[in-house]
CSV table of N, CA and C and ligand atoms in Angstrom, one decimal:
chain,number,residue,atom,x,y,z
A,505,MET,N,0.8,-1.3,0.0
A,505,MET,CA,0.2,0.3,0.0
A,505,MET,C,0.9,1.3,0.1
A,506,THR,N,0.7,2.2,-0.8
A,506,THR,CA,1.0,3.7,-1.0
A,506,THR,C,1.0,4.4,0.0
A,507,GLU,N,2.0,5.4,1.0
A,507,GLU,CA,2.0,5.5,1.9
A,507,GLU,C,1.3,7.0,1.4
A,508,ALA,N,0.7,8.2,2.6
A,508,ALA,CA,0.2,9.3,2.3
A,508,ALA,C,1.2,10.1,1.9
A,509,PRO,N,0.8,10.7,1.2
A,509,PRO,CA,2.2,11.9,0.6
A,509,PRO,C,2.0,13.2,1.9
A,510,ASP,N,2.8,13.8,1.6
A,510,ASP,CA,2.6,15.1,2.6
A,510,ASP,C,1.2,15.3,3.2
A,511,ALA,N,1.1,14.3,4.5
A,511,ALA,CA,-0.3,15.1,5.0
A,511,ALA,C,-0.6,16.4,5.3
A,512,ALA,N,0.5,16.8,5.9
A,512,ALA,CA,0.0,18.4,6.3
A,512,ALA,C,-0.6,19.3,4.9
A,513,ALA,N,0.5,18.9,4.0
A,513,ALA,CA,-0.3,19.6,2.7
A,513,ALA,C,-1.6,19.4,2.4
A,514,LEU,N,-2.1,18.1,2.6
A,514,LEU,CA,-3.1,17.4,2.1
A,514,LEU,C,-4.1,18.4,2.7
A,515,VAL,N,-4.0,18.6,4.5
A,515,VAL,CA,-4.7,19.2,5.4
A,515,VAL,C,-4.6,20.6,4.9
A,516,VAL,N,-3.9,21.3,4.3
A,516,VAL,CA,-4.0,22.5,4.0
A,516,VAL,C,-4.8,22.8,3.4
A,517,ALA,N,-4.8,21.7,2.0
A,517,ALA,CA,-5.6,21.9,0.7
A,517,ALA,C,-7.3,21.5,1.2
A,518,ALA,N,-7.6,20.7,2.4
A,518,ALA,CA,-8.7,20.7,2.8
A,518,ALA,C,-9.3,22.0,3.5
A,519,ARG,N,-8.1,22.0,4.0
A,519,ARG,CA,-8.8,24.1,4.8
A,519,ARG,C,-9.4,24.7,3.6
A,520,ALA,N,-8.5,24.8,2.7
A,520,ALA,CA,-8.8,25.7,1.7
A,520,ALA,C,-10.0,25.6,0.8
A,521,ALA,N,-10.1,24.2,0.7
A,521,ALA,CA,-11.1,24.1,0.3
A,521,ALA,C,-12.6,24.2,0.9
A,522,MET,N,-12.3,23.9,2.3
A,522,MET,CA,-13.8,24.5,3.3
A,522,MET,C,-14.2,25.8,3.4
A,523,ALA,N,-13.1,26.6,2.7
A,523,ALA,CA,-13.1,28.2,2.8
A,523,ALA,C,-14.6,28.6,1.4
A,524,GLN,N,-14.4,27.1,0.5
A,524,GLN,CA,-14.9,27.5,-0.7
A,524,GLN,C,-16.7,26.6,-0.4
A,525,ALA,N,-16.8,26.4,0.7
A,525,ALA,CA,-18.2,25.5,0.8
A,525,ALA,C,-19.3,26.4,0.4
A,526,TYR,N,-20.2,26.0,-0.3
A,526,TYR,CA,-21.5,26.4,0.0
A,526,TYR,C,-22.6,25.8,1.3
A,527,ALA,N,-23.1,26.6,2.0
A,527,ALA,CA,-23.1,25.7,3.1
A,527,ALA,C,-24.3,26.8,4.1
A,528,PRO,N,-25.1,27.3,3.3
A,528,PRO,CA,-26.1,28.4,3.9
A,528,PRO,C,-27.1,28.1,4.9
A,529,TYR,N,-27.4,26.6,4.6
A,529,TYR,CA,-28.6,26.4,5.6
A,529,TYR,C,-27.8,25.9,6.6
A,530,SER,N,-26.8,25.0,6.9
A,530,SER,CA,-26.1,24.4,7.6
A,530,SER,C,-25.3,25.1,8.7
A,531,GLY,N,-24.6,25.9,7.9
A,531,GLY,CA,-23.6,27.1,8.5
A,531,GLY,C,-22.5,26.3,8.6
A,532,PHE,N,-22.7,24.8,8.2
A,532,PHE,CA,-21.2,24.0,8.5
A,532,PHE,C,-20.5,24.1,7.3
A,533,TYR,N,-19.1,24.3,7.5
A,533,TYR,CA,-18.5,24.1,6.0
A,533,TYR,C,-17.3,22.9,6.3
A,534,VAL,N,-17.3,22.1,5.2
A,534,VAL,CA,-16.3,21.1,4.8
A,534,VAL,C,-15.7,21.3,3.8
A,535,GLY,N,-14.4,21.0,3.7
A,535,GLY,CA,-13.3,20.8,2.7
A,535,GLY,C,-12.9,19.3,2.6
A,536,ALA,N,-12.6,19.0,1.9
A,536,ALA,CA,-12.0,17.4,1.3
A,536,ALA,C,-11.1,17.3,0.5
A,537,ALA,N,-9.8,16.8,0.5
A,537,ALA,CA,-8.8,16.6,-0.3
A,537,ALA,C,-8.1,15.3,-0.7
A,538,LEU,N,-8.4,14.9,-2.0
A,538,LEU,CA,-7.7,13.6,-2.1
A,538,LEU,C,-6.6,13.5,-2.8
A,539,ALA,N,-6.0,12.8,-2.3
A,539,ALA,CA,-4.3,12.8,-2.7
A,539,ALA,C,-4.2,11.2,-3.5
A,540,PHE,N,-3.9,11.4,-4.7
A,540,PHE,CA,-3.5,10.6,-5.7
A,540,PHE,C,-2.2,10.0,-5.7
A,541,ALA,N,-1.7,8.6,-6.0
A,541,ALA,CA,-0.6,8.0,-6.1
A,541,ALA,C,0.3,8.6,-7.2
A,542,ASP,N,0.1,9.7,-8.3
A,542,ASP,CA,0.9,10.1,-9.0
A,542,ASP,C,1.1,12.0,-8.5
A,543,GLY,N,0.3,12.2,-7.6
A,543,GLY,CA,0.7,13.3,-6.7
A,543,GLY,C,-0.5,14.7,-7.2
A,544,THR,N,-1.3,13.9,-7.8
A,544,THR,CA,-2.1,14.9,-8.1
A,544,THR,C,-3.6,14.7,-6.5
A,545,VAL,N,-3.9,16.2,-6.5
A,545,VAL,CA,-5.0,16.5,-5.5
A,545,VAL,C,-5.9,17.1,-6.1
A,546,ILE,N,-7.1,16.7,-5.3
A,546,ILE,CA,-8.5,17.1,-5.9
A,546,ILE,C,-9.0,17.6,-4.7
A,547,THR,N,-9.6,18.5,-4.7
A,547,THR,CA,-10.3,19.3,-3.6
A,547,THR,C,-12.1,19.0,-4.0
A,548,GLY,N,-12.9,19.3,-2.9
A,548,GLY,CA,-14.3,19.3,-3.0
A,548,GLY,C,-14.9,20.0,-1.6
A,549,SER,N,-15.6,20.4,-1.9
A,549,SER,CA,-16.5,21.5,-0.6
A,549,SER,C,-17.7,20.9,-0.8
A,550,ASN,N,-18.6,21.3,0.6
A,550,ASN,CA,-20.0,20.8,0.7
A,550,ASN,C,-20.9,21.4,-0.2
A,551,PHE,N,-21.8,21.2,-1.2
A,551,PHE,CA,-22.4,21.9,-2.0
A,551,PHE,C,-24.0,21.6,-1.2
A,552,GLU,N,-24.6,22.6,-0.6
A,552,GLU,CA,-26.0,22.2,-0.1
A,552,GLU,C,-26.9,22.6,-0.9
A,553,ASN,N,-28.3,22.7,-0.6
A,553,ASN,CA,-29.5,22.6,-1.6
A,553,ASN,C,-30.8,23.2,-1.0
A,554,ALA,N,-31.4,23.9,-1.6
A,554,ALA,CA,-32.4,24.3,-0.5
A,554,ALA,C,-33.5,23.4,-0.2
A,555,SER,N,-33.4,22.2,-0.9
A,555,SER,CA,-34.2,21.1,-0.6
A,555,SER,C,-32.9,20.2,0.2
A,556,TYR,N,-33.1,20.8,1.7
A,556,TYR,CA,-31.8,20.4,2.4
A,556,TYR,C,-31.4,18.7,2.1
A,557,GLY,N,-32.5,17.8,1.9
A,557,GLY,CA,-31.3,16.3,1.9
A,557,GLY,C,-31.0,16.2,0.4
A,558,LEU,N,-31.0,17.2,-0.3
A,558,LEU,CA,-30.3,16.6,-1.8
A,558,LEU,C,-28.9,17.1,-1.5
A,559,SER,N,-28.4,17.8,-0.6
A,559,SER,CA,-27.2,18.4,-0.3
A,559,SER,C,-26.0,17.2,-0.6
A,560,LEU,N,-24.9,18.2,-0.9
A,560,LEU,CA,-24.1,17.1,-1.4
A,560,LEU,C,-22.6,17.4,-0.2
A,561,CYS,N,-22.2,16.3,0.4
A,561,CYS,CA,-20.6,16.6,0.7
A,561,CYS,C,-19.5,16.5,0.1
A,562,ALA,N,-18.6,17.4,1.0
A,562,ALA,CA,-17.2,17.6,0.5
A,562,ALA,C,-16.9,16.4,-0.2
A,563,GLU,N,-16.4,15.4,0.2
A,563,GLU,CA,-16.1,14.2,0.0
A,563,GLU,C,-16.3,13.4,-1.3
A,564,THR,N,-17.8,13.7,-1.4
A,564,THR,CA,-18.7,13.0,-2.5
A,564,THR,C,-18.4,14.2,-3.3
A,565,VAL,N,-18.0,15.3,-3.5
A,565,VAL,CA,-18.0,16.4,-4.7
A,565,VAL,C,-16.4,16.2,-5.1
A,566,ALA,N,-15.7,15.7,-4.1
A,566,ALA,CA,-14.4,15.9,-4.6
A,566,ALA,C,-14.0,14.2,-5.3
A,567,ALA,N,-14.9,13.3,-5.0
A,567,ALA,CA,-14.5,12.0,-5.7
A,567,ALA,C,-15.6,12.2,-7.0
A,568,ALA,N,-16.5,12.7,-7.2
A,568,ALA,CA,-17.1,12.9,-8.8
A,568,ALA,C,-15.9,13.9,-9.2
A,569,LYS,N,-15.8,14.9,-8.6
A,569,LYS,CA,-14.6,15.5,-9.3
A,569,LYS,C,-13.4,14.6,-10.0
A,570,ALA,N,-12.9,14.1,-9.1
A,570,ALA,CA,-11.7,13.1,-9.5
A,570,ALA,C,-12.2,12.4,-10.8
A,571,SER,N,-13.1,11.6,-10.6
A,571,SER,CA,-13.5,10.9,-11.5
A,571,SER,C,-14.3,11.5,-13.1
A,572,GLN,N,-14.4,12.5,-12.6
A,572,GLN,CA,-14.4,13.4,-14.2
A,572,GLN,C,-13.6,13.8,-14.8
A,573,GLN,N,-12.2,14.1,-13.8
A,573,GLN,CA,-11.1,14.2,-14.0
A,573,GLN,C,-10.1,13.1,-14.8
A,574,GLY,N,-10.6,12.1,-14.9
A,574,GLY,CA,-10.0,10.7,-15.0
A,574,GLY,C,-9.6,10.3,-14.3
A,575,HIS,N,-9.2,10.8,-12.3
A,575,HIS,CA,-8.1,10.0,-12.0
A,575,HIS,C,-9.2,9.0,-11.0
A,576,ARG,N,-9.3,7.6,-11.4
A,576,ARG,CA,-10.1,6.9,-10.9
A,576,ARG,C,-9.4,5.5,-10.3
A,577,ALA,N,-8.1,6.0,-10.0
A,577,ALA,CA,-7.3,5.0,-9.4
A,577,ALA,C,-6.2,5.7,-8.4
A,578,GLY,N,-5.5,5.1,-7.8
A,578,GLY,CA,-4.5,5.6,-6.9
A,578,GLY,C,-4.8,6.3,-5.6
A,579,LEU,N,-5.9,5.9,-5.7
A,579,LEU,CA,-6.4,7.2,-4.3
A,579,LEU,C,-5.4,6.4,-3.2
A,580,VAL,N,-4.8,7.8,-2.6
A,580,VAL,CA,-3.8,7.2,-1.4
A,580,VAL,C,-4.2,7.9,0.1
A,581,ALA,N,-4.8,8.6,0.0
A,581,ALA,CA,-5.0,9.3,1.1
A,581,ALA,C,-6.3,10.7,0.9
A,582,VAL,N,-7.0,10.7,2.3
A,582,VAL,CA,-8.0,11.8,2.4
A,582,VAL,C,-8.1,12.5,3.2
A,583,ALA,N,-7.8,13.9,3.1
A,583,ALA,CA,-7.7,15.0,4.4
A,583,ALA,C,-8.8,15.6,4.3
A,584,ILE,N,-9.7,15.6,5.3
A,584,ILE,CA,-11.0,16.3,5.9
A,584,ILE,C,-10.8,17.6,6.8
A,585,ALA,N,-11.7,18.7,6.7
A,585,ALA,CA,-11.5,19.7,7.2
A,585,ALA,C,-12.7,20.2,7.5
A,586,GLY,N,-13.5,20.7,8.6
A,586,GLY,CA,-14.8,21.3,8.5
A,586,GLY,C,-15.0,22.1,10.0
A,587,GLY,N,-16.2,23.2,10.0
A,587,GLY,CA,-16.7,23.1,11.1
A,587,GLY,C,-17.7,24.4,10.9
A,588,PRO,N,-18.8,25.0,12.0
A,588,PRO,CA,-19.5,26.1,11.9
A,588,PRO,C,-19.2,27.2,11.4
A,589,GLN,N,-19.9,27.5,10.3
A,589,GLN,CA,-19.0,28.9,9.9
A,589,GLN,C,-17.4,28.7,9.0
A,590,GLY,N,-16.6,27.5,8.7
A,590,GLY,CA,-15.7,27.1,8.5
A,590,GLY,C,-14.5,27.4,9.9
A,591,VAL,N,-14.8,27.2,10.8
A,591,VAL,CA,-14.1,27.3,12.1
A,591,VAL,C,-13.9,25.7,12.6
A,592,PRO,N,-12.5,25.5,12.5
A,592,PRO,CA,-12.8,23.9,12.7
A,592,PRO,C,-12.8,23.8,14.5
A,593,GLY,N,-13.6,22.5,14.6
A,593,GLY,CA,-13.8,22.3,15.9
A,593,GLY,C,-13.5,20.9,16.4
A,594,ALA,N,-14.5,20.1,16.9
A,594,ALA,CA,-14.3,18.5,16.7
A,594,ALA,C,-13.7,18.0,15.2
A,595,VAL,N,-13.5,17.1,15.4
A,595,VAL,CA,-12.9,16.3,14.2
A,595,VAL,C,-13.9,16.0,13.6
A,596,VAL,N,-13.6,16.0,12.0
A,596,VAL,CA,-15.1,16.1,11.1
A,596,VAL,C,-14.2,14.1,10.4
A,597,THR,N,-15.3,13.5,10.9
A,597,THR,CA,-15.1,12.4,10.5
A,597,THR,C,-16.0,12.2,9.1
A,598,PRO,N,-15.4,11.4,7.6
A,598,PRO,CA,-16.7,11.1,6.6
A,598,PRO,C,-18.0,10.7,7.0
A,599,CYS,N,-19.1,11.0,6.4
A,599,CYS,CA,-20.3,10.8,7.0
A,599,CYS,C,-20.3,8.9,6.2
A,600,GLY,N,-21.7,8.0,6.5
A,600,GLY,CA,-21.3,6.9,6.2
A,600,GLY,C,-21.9,7.1,4.3
A,601,ARG,N,-22.4,7.8,3.9
A,601,ARG,CA,-22.5,8.0,2.3
A,601,ARG,C,-21.2,8.1,1.7
A,602,CYS,N,-20.7,9.1,2.5
A,602,CYS,CA,-18.9,9.6,1.5
A,602,CYS,C,-18.2,8.1,1.9
A,603,ARG,N,-18.2,7.6,2.9
A,603,ARG,CA,-17.5,6.5,3.2
A,603,ARG,C,-17.6,5.6,2.1
A,604,GLN,N,-18.7,5.2,1.7
A,604,GLN,CA,-19.5,4.6,0.6
A,604,GLN,C,-18.6,4.7,-0.7
A,605,VAL,N,-18.7,6.1,-1.2
A,605,VAL,CA,-18.7,6.7,-2.2
A,605,VAL,C,-17.1,6.6,-2.4
A,606,LEU,N,-15.9,7.2,-1.6
A,606,LEU,CA,-15.1,6.7,-1.4
A,606,LEU,C,-14.5,5.5,-1.7
A,607,ASN,N,-15.0,4.8,-1.2
A,607,ASN,CA,-15.0,2.9,-1.0
A,607,ASN,C,-14.9,2.7,-2.5
A,608,GLU,N,-16.1,3.4,-3.2
A,608,GLU,CA,-15.9,2.9,-4.7
A,608,GLU,C,-14.8,3.3,-5.6
A,609,LEU,N,-14.5,4.7,-5.2
A,609,LEU,CA,-13.0,5.3,-5.8
A,609,LEU,C,-12.0,4.8,-5.5
A,610,ALA,N,-12.4,4.4,-4.1
A,610,ALA,CA,-10.8,3.4,-3.8
A,610,ALA,C,-10.6,1.8,-4.4
A,611,ALA,N,-11.9,2.0,-4.6
A,611,ALA,CA,-12.0,0.3,-5.3
A,611,ALA,C,-11.3,0.0,-6.8
A,612,LEU,N,-11.3,1.2,-7.6
A,612,LEU,CA,-10.8,1.2,-8.9
A,612,LEU,C,-9.7,0.9,-9.2
A,613,GLY,N,-9.0,1.3,-7.9
A,613,GLY,CA,-7.1,1.2,-7.4
A,613,GLY,C,-6.9,-0.1,-7.2
A,614,ALA,N,-7.3,-0.2,-6.4
A,614,ALA,CA,-7.0,-1.7,-4.9
A,614,ALA,C,-6.5,-0.8,-3.9
A,615,THR,N,-6.6,0.3,-3.7
A,615,THR,CA,-6.0,0.8,-2.6
A,615,THR,C,-7.1,1.0,-1.4
A,616,ASP,N,-6.3,1.4,-0.3
A,616,ASP,CA,-7.5,1.4,1.1
A,616,ASP,C,-6.4,2.9,1.6
A,617,PRO,N,-7.2,4.1,1.5
A,617,PRO,CA,-6.8,5.4,1.5
A,617,PRO,C,-6.5,5.7,2.9
A,618,LEU,N,-5.4,6.1,3.4
A,618,LEU,CA,-5.4,6.8,4.8
A,618,LEU,C,-6.6,8.2,4.7
A,619,ILE,N,-7.5,7.8,5.6
A,619,ILE,CA,-8.6,9.2,6.1
A,619,ILE,C,-8.0,10.0,7.2
A,620,ILE,N,-7.5,11.0,7.0
A,620,ILE,CA,-6.9,11.9,7.6
A,620,ILE,C,-8.0,13.0,8.0
A,621,ALA,N,-8.9,12.8,9.0
A,621,ALA,CA,-9.6,13.9,9.9
A,621,ALA,C,-9.1,14.5,11.1
A,622,THR,N,-9.7,15.8,10.6
A,622,THR,CA,-9.1,17.0,11.5
A,622,THR,C,-10.0,18.0,12.0
A,623,GLY,N,-9.6,18.4,13.2
A,623,GLY,CA,-10.0,19.5,13.9
A,623,GLY,C,-9.5,20.2,14.4
A,624,ALA,N,-9.8,21.2,15.3
A,624,ALA,CA,-9.0,22.6,15.4
A,624,ALA,C,-7.7,21.9,16.3
A,625,HIS,N,-7.9,20.9,17.1
A,625,HIS,CA,-6.6,20.6,18.1
A,625,HIS,C,-6.3,18.8,18.2
A,626,GLU,N,-7.0,18.4,16.9
A,626,GLU,CA,-6.9,16.8,17.0
A,626,GLU,C,-7.1,16.1,15.6
A,627,THR,N,-6.3,15.7,15.3
A,627,THR,CA,-6.4,14.6,13.6
A,627,THR,C,-6.1,13.2,13.9
A,628,VAL,N,-7.4,12.9,13.5
A,628,VAL,CA,-7.2,11.0,13.6
A,628,VAL,C,-6.9,10.9,12.3
A,629,GLU,N,-6.0,9.7,12.3
A,629,GLU,CA,-5.8,8.8,10.9
A,629,GLU,C,-6.2,7.6,11.0
A,630,MET,N,-6.9,6.8,10.2
A,630,MET,CA,-7.3,5.7,10.0
A,630,MET,C,-7.7,5.2,8.3
A,631,ARG,N,-7.4,4.0,8.3
A,631,ARG,CA,-7.7,3.2,7.0
A,631,ARG,C,-9.0,3.8,6.7
A,632,LEU,N,-9.5,3.5,5.5
A,632,LEU,CA,-11.2,3.4,5.0
A,632,LEU,C,-11.8,2.1,5.4
A,633,SER,N,-11.1,1.2,5.3
A,633,SER,CA,-11.1,-0.4,5.4
A,633,SER,C,-11.5,-0.4,6.9
A,634,ALA,N,-10.8,0.7,7.9
A,634,ALA,CA,-11.7,0.6,9.5
A,634,ALA,C,-13.0,1.2,9.9
A,635,LEU,N,-13.0,2.7,8.6
A,635,LEU,CA,-14.0,3.2,8.8
A,635,LEU,C,-15.2,2.2,8.2
A,636,LEU,N,-14.7,1.6,7.2
A,636,LEU,CA,-15.9,1.1,6.6
A,636,LEU,C,-16.1,-0.2,6.3
A,637,PRO,N,-16.0,-1.1,7.2
A,637,PRO,CA,-15.4,-2.7,7.3
A,637,PRO,C,-16.5,-3.3,6.3
A,638,LEU,N,-15.8,-4.3,6.1
A,638,LEU,CA,-16.8,-5.5,5.4
A,638,LEU,C,-17.5,-4.5,4.3
A,639,ALA,N,-16.9,-3.7,3.6
A,639,ALA,CA,-17.5,-2.7,2.7
A,639,ALA,C,-18.3,-3.6,1.5
A,640,PHE,N,-19.2,-3.1,0.7
A,640,PHE,CA,-19.9,-3.7,-0.3
A,640,PHE,C,-19.4,-2.8,-1.4
A,641,GLY,N,-19.0,-3.5,-2.6
A,641,GLY,CA,-18.2,-2.9,-3.6
A,641,GLY,C,-18.5,-3.4,-4.9
A,642,PRO,N,-17.5,-2.9,-5.8
A,642,PRO,CA,-17.4,-3.8,-6.9
A,642,PRO,C,-17.8,-4.7,-7.3
A,643,ALA,N,-16.5,-5.4,-6.1
A,643,ALA,CA,-16.6,-6.9,-6.5
A,643,ALA,C,-17.4,-8.0,-6.4
A,644,ASN,N,-18.7,-7.3,-5.4
A,644,ASN,CA,-19.7,-8.0,-5.0
A,644,ASN,C,-20.7,-8.3,-6.2
A,645,LEU,N,-20.7,-7.3,-7.1
A,645,LEU,CA,-21.5,-7.9,-8.0
A,645,LEU,C,-21.2,-8.5,-9.2
A,646,ILE,N,-19.9,-9.2,-9.0
A,646,ILE,CA,-19.5,-10.0,-10.0
A,646,ILE,C,-20.2,-11.1,-10.1
A,647,PRO,N,-20.7,-12.0,-10.5
A,647,PRO,CA,-21.6,-13.8,-10.2
A,647,PRO,C,-20.4,-14.3,-9.4
B,1642,LIG,N1,-21.0,17.1,5.7
B,1642,LIG,C1,-19.8,16.8,4.2
B,1642,LIG,O1,-19.5,17.7,3.6
B,1642,LIG,N2,-19.0,16.0,4.9
B,1642,LIG,C2,-19.4,15.1,5.6
B,1642,LIG,O2,-18.4,14.0,5.7
B,1642,LIG,C3,-20.1,15.0,6.9
B,1642,LIG,C4,-21.4,16.5,6.9
B,1642,LIG,C5,-21.9,18.4,5.4
B,1642,LIG,C6,-23.2,17.8,4.6
B,1642,LIG,C7,-24.0,19.5,5.3
B,1642,LIG,O3,-23.7,19.9,4.3
B,1642,LIG,C8,-23.4,19.7,6.2
B,1642,LIG,O4,-21.7,19.2,6.6
B,1642,LIG,C9,-23.8,19.8,7.4
B,1642,LIG,O5,-23.9,18.1,7.7
């Protein structure tokens, strides 16, 4: 498994993405930065909707961007930053849906990315497989 590239730089990218969040309803800004084995970093921020339940999380936006830009293999690390009005507080870990979305992208390159969940004073690092054990993925669809 490829080790995470410069985790500190990835957190800086996630925090910068957080500032671009469109979160007028929750006021909770989130940024995510995806690192690929080739050095590419792709960011996303949450994009909320007046129909609240249709809001998109930062990680999901970043994953969709990565796919659209042709980065579907080699996901090695994901940094996440967030907080009320963009001020980090408690550690932000990916929601359940985002874990599944990230699992799809990771599966395309058979990686187990390091999830770097950050807060104001604390960072928690763990593999995606630890956050989403016994994941359902593309392999499950093969007869
Ligand atoms: N949010 C994310 O962007 N990522 C997560 O993993 C957790 C939640 C967003 C969704 C919503 O726009 C706001 O944070 C409050 O839930």
